[in-house]
């Protein structure tokens, strides 16, 4: 169990460029979540997968954001035509099935700075 | 709409003292209440969690007190240590299928001074 892994950890991009973040959940966790956290705030839910199915999306997830989880393993979060307001830490989390399914484990996040 | 309200925003406690952080929620469908600890530059780490069928849960120096009728819960850190200095987030979640997202409070920055 190596924990939730996120890459890249830091990304600086120019406004208007596209960026993609990758998340590798804890092995055999079938639930995967994306959150966004800005300085001084708590994480805000973006979207959630159970296996490869995207079951819930927040209103925060504009049409410039897309998340995928092919084959129910790793996930990617793509932001198209980045804006300065997209600057934040993007957190991935995963959760196992079954009786311990309530515990959500977070990765260390991917920092995005849009300049 | 902020569904989980957390206070205080920041807290300074003497080493060895008790740190108390409070949260209140609105959504009666919430049935799982975790606390997360976050150090600068790191992701949140689960500290302790409680379900509403108990009024208190203790793990080491950390205790959650839960008041279902008041829709409030709090984190108590006994014998606070400098290593406890971090930001603490309360959260709430409904465990109904298809509605499993965590809703977080705004965080409390805790500083333990020697």
XYZ file of C-alpha atoms in Angstrom:
229
model
C 0.000 0.000 0.000
C 1.877 3.028 -1.277
C -0.919 5.553 -0.805
C -2.648 7.734 -3.369
C -0.109 9.019 -5.887
C -0.523 12.245 -7.862
C 1.534 13.651 -10.736
C 2.821 16.178 -11.376
C 3.086 17.655 -7.899
C 3.526 21.173 -9.263
C 2.564 22.714 -12.586
C 2.989 26.285 -13.773
C 1.185 27.081 -16.996
C 0.266 30.080 -19.050
C -3.341 31.165 -19.232
C -5.113 29.437 -22.086
C -2.978 26.305 -22.039
C -4.314 22.836 -21.250
C -3.064 20.828 -18.278
C -3.577 17.233 -17.217
C -3.125 15.680 -13.787
C -2.873 11.988 -13.091
C -3.969 10.083 -10.004
C -3.111 6.518 -9.070
C -5.388 5.380 -6.242
C -4.565 2.859 -3.562
C -4.611 -0.601 -5.087
C -8.089 -2.171 -5.259
C -9.878 0.986 -4.149
C -12.892 1.187 -6.410
C -13.936 4.727 -5.486
C -11.903 7.695 -6.687
C -12.549 11.368 -5.982
C -11.201 14.690 -7.204
C -11.278 17.768 -4.980
C -9.963 21.298 -5.373
C -8.462 23.323 -2.544
C -7.558 27.005 -2.576
C -5.439 28.733 0.065
C -7.227 29.077 3.376
C -10.187 26.958 2.331
C -11.292 23.398 2.779
C -11.267 20.976 -0.138
C -14.246 21.261 -2.481
C -15.676 18.216 -4.226
C -15.323 18.087 -8.001
C -16.219 14.577 -9.126
C -16.394 10.936 -8.096
C -15.921 7.578 -9.831
C -16.950 4.127 -8.832
C -14.745 1.890 -10.943
C -14.835 3.483 -14.403
C -18.251 5.090 -13.980
C -18.355 8.805 -13.205
C -21.280 8.947 -10.766
C -21.320 12.531 -9.574
C -20.064 15.886 -10.789
C -20.069 19.192 -8.942
C -21.355 22.406 -10.460
C -17.760 23.598 -9.922
C -16.715 21.293 -12.738
C -17.214 23.581 -15.722
C -17.129 22.325 -19.289
C -13.418 23.140 -19.380
C -12.810 20.350 -16.879
C -12.968 16.686 -17.765
C -12.100 13.640 -15.712
C -11.711 10.062 -16.807
C -10.965 6.753 -15.169
C -10.419 4.214 -17.935
C -10.516 0.594 -16.799
C -11.309 1.718 -13.272
C -7.679 2.169 -12.264
C -5.834 5.494 -12.572
C -7.655 8.727 -13.303
C -6.844 11.908 -15.174
C -8.187 15.405 -14.670
C -7.793 17.719 -17.646
C -8.338 21.453 -17.564
C -8.661 23.104 -20.949
C -8.036 26.783 -21.679
C -6.795 27.425 -18.154
C -7.749 30.634 -16.355
C -6.066 32.336 -13.401
C -9.008 31.302 -11.242
C -8.055 27.678 -11.811
C -4.939 28.148 -9.670
C -5.392 25.761 -6.762
C -4.309 22.430 -5.376
C -6.082 19.516 -7.007
C -6.486 16.622 -4.632
C -7.233 13.046 -5.546
C -8.612 10.593 -3.024
C -9.671 6.967 -3.014
C -11.812 4.719 -0.892
C -12.157 0.944 -0.665
C -15.304 -1.046 -1.083
C -17.053 -2.868 1.724
C -17.273 -2.173 5.420
C -14.398 0.277 5.474
C -15.732 2.110 2.467
C -16.315 5.262 4.422
C -12.619 6.046 4.860
C -11.347 8.372 2.154
C -7.586 8.610 1.717
C -6.104 11.686 0.061
C -2.999 12.086 -2.029
C -0.557 14.930 -1.541
C -2.133 17.017 -4.266
C -1.092 18.653 -7.494
C -0.466 22.386 -7.298
C -1.522 24.384 -10.338
C -0.399 27.956 -10.907
C -1.822 29.757 -13.937
C 0.170 32.844 -14.933
C -24.203 27.258 0.551
C -21.877 26.307 3.365
C -23.222 23.125 4.849
C -20.499 22.667 7.465
C -19.484 25.641 9.582
C -16.201 25.449 11.490
C -14.775 27.614 14.244
C -12.455 29.110 15.252
C -10.526 30.042 12.137
C -7.269 29.987 14.106
C -6.304 28.789 17.550
C -3.202 29.167 19.706
C -2.790 26.766 22.601
C -0.040 26.292 25.145
C 1.837 22.994 25.058
C 0.041 20.508 27.291
C -3.278 22.317 26.989
C -6.546 21.215 25.402
C -7.353 22.314 21.846
C -11.048 22.455 20.966
C -12.424 22.932 17.464
C -16.135 23.096 16.751
C -18.289 22.305 13.745
C -21.982 22.571 12.945
C -23.847 21.042 10.044
C -27.182 21.615 8.383
C -27.921 18.558 6.275
C -29.662 15.902 8.374
C -28.739 13.281 5.763
C -25.109 13.454 6.905
C -24.211 10.304 8.813
C -20.426 10.216 8.866
C -18.228 12.907 10.408
C -14.446 12.708 9.977
C -11.717 15.073 11.033
C -8.691 15.594 8.811
C -5.272 16.997 9.683
C -3.299 18.822 7.031
C 0.310 19.997 7.139
C 1.565 22.674 4.719
C 2.083 21.309 1.230
C 0.493 17.960 2.076
C -2.875 16.399 1.458
C -5.397 15.968 4.283
C -4.905 12.880 6.443
C -7.761 11.211 8.305
C -7.411 11.716 12.050
C -10.582 10.311 13.591
C -14.206 9.848 12.541
C -17.577 9.281 14.173
C -21.060 8.117 13.227
C -24.128 9.711 14.849
C -25.111 6.582 16.765
C -22.464 7.397 19.404
C -21.917 10.640 21.304
C -18.181 10.351 21.773
C -15.192 8.583 20.236
C -11.678 8.640 21.620
C -8.440 7.637 19.947
C -5.339 8.408 21.963
C -5.218 12.149 22.638
C -7.984 12.888 20.123
C -11.693 12.839 21.017
C -14.767 13.645 18.945
C -17.886 14.763 20.799
C -21.125 14.571 18.830
C -24.494 16.212 19.580
C -27.052 14.960 17.083
C -29.948 17.122 18.294
C -27.855 20.286 18.030
C -26.209 19.109 14.788
C -22.799 19.902 16.218
C -19.564 18.017 16.697
C -16.193 18.952 18.058
C -12.589 17.773 18.166
C -10.674 17.829 21.427
C -6.912 17.401 21.437
C -5.657 16.609 24.906
C -2.085 17.351 26.031
C -1.496 19.357 22.831
C 2.029 19.114 21.430
C 4.001 21.304 19.002
C 3.767 18.498 16.459
C -0.011 18.949 16.470
C 0.430 22.367 14.851
C -1.452 21.991 11.569
C -4.727 22.890 9.897
C -7.687 20.787 10.957
C -10.788 20.263 8.857
C -14.065 18.801 9.942
C -16.146 17.141 7.268
C -19.488 15.456 6.819
C -20.831 12.924 4.406
C -23.956 11.042 3.589
C -23.205 7.380 3.028
C -26.215 6.879 0.831
C -25.137 5.350 -2.459
C -24.465 7.931 -5.129
C -24.108 10.773 -2.663
C -20.793 10.003 -1.089
C -18.871 13.234 -1.355
C -17.289 14.819 1.707
C -18.321 18.376 2.554
C -15.532 20.153 4.406
C -15.476 23.017 6.861
C -13.218 25.997 6.202
C -10.443 24.788 8.491
C -8.793 25.772 11.764
C -5.129 26.655 11.861
C -3.842 25.310 15.175
C -0.572 26.537 16.662
C 0.849 24.927 19.787
C 3.353 27.130 21.575
C 5.983 25.820 24.022
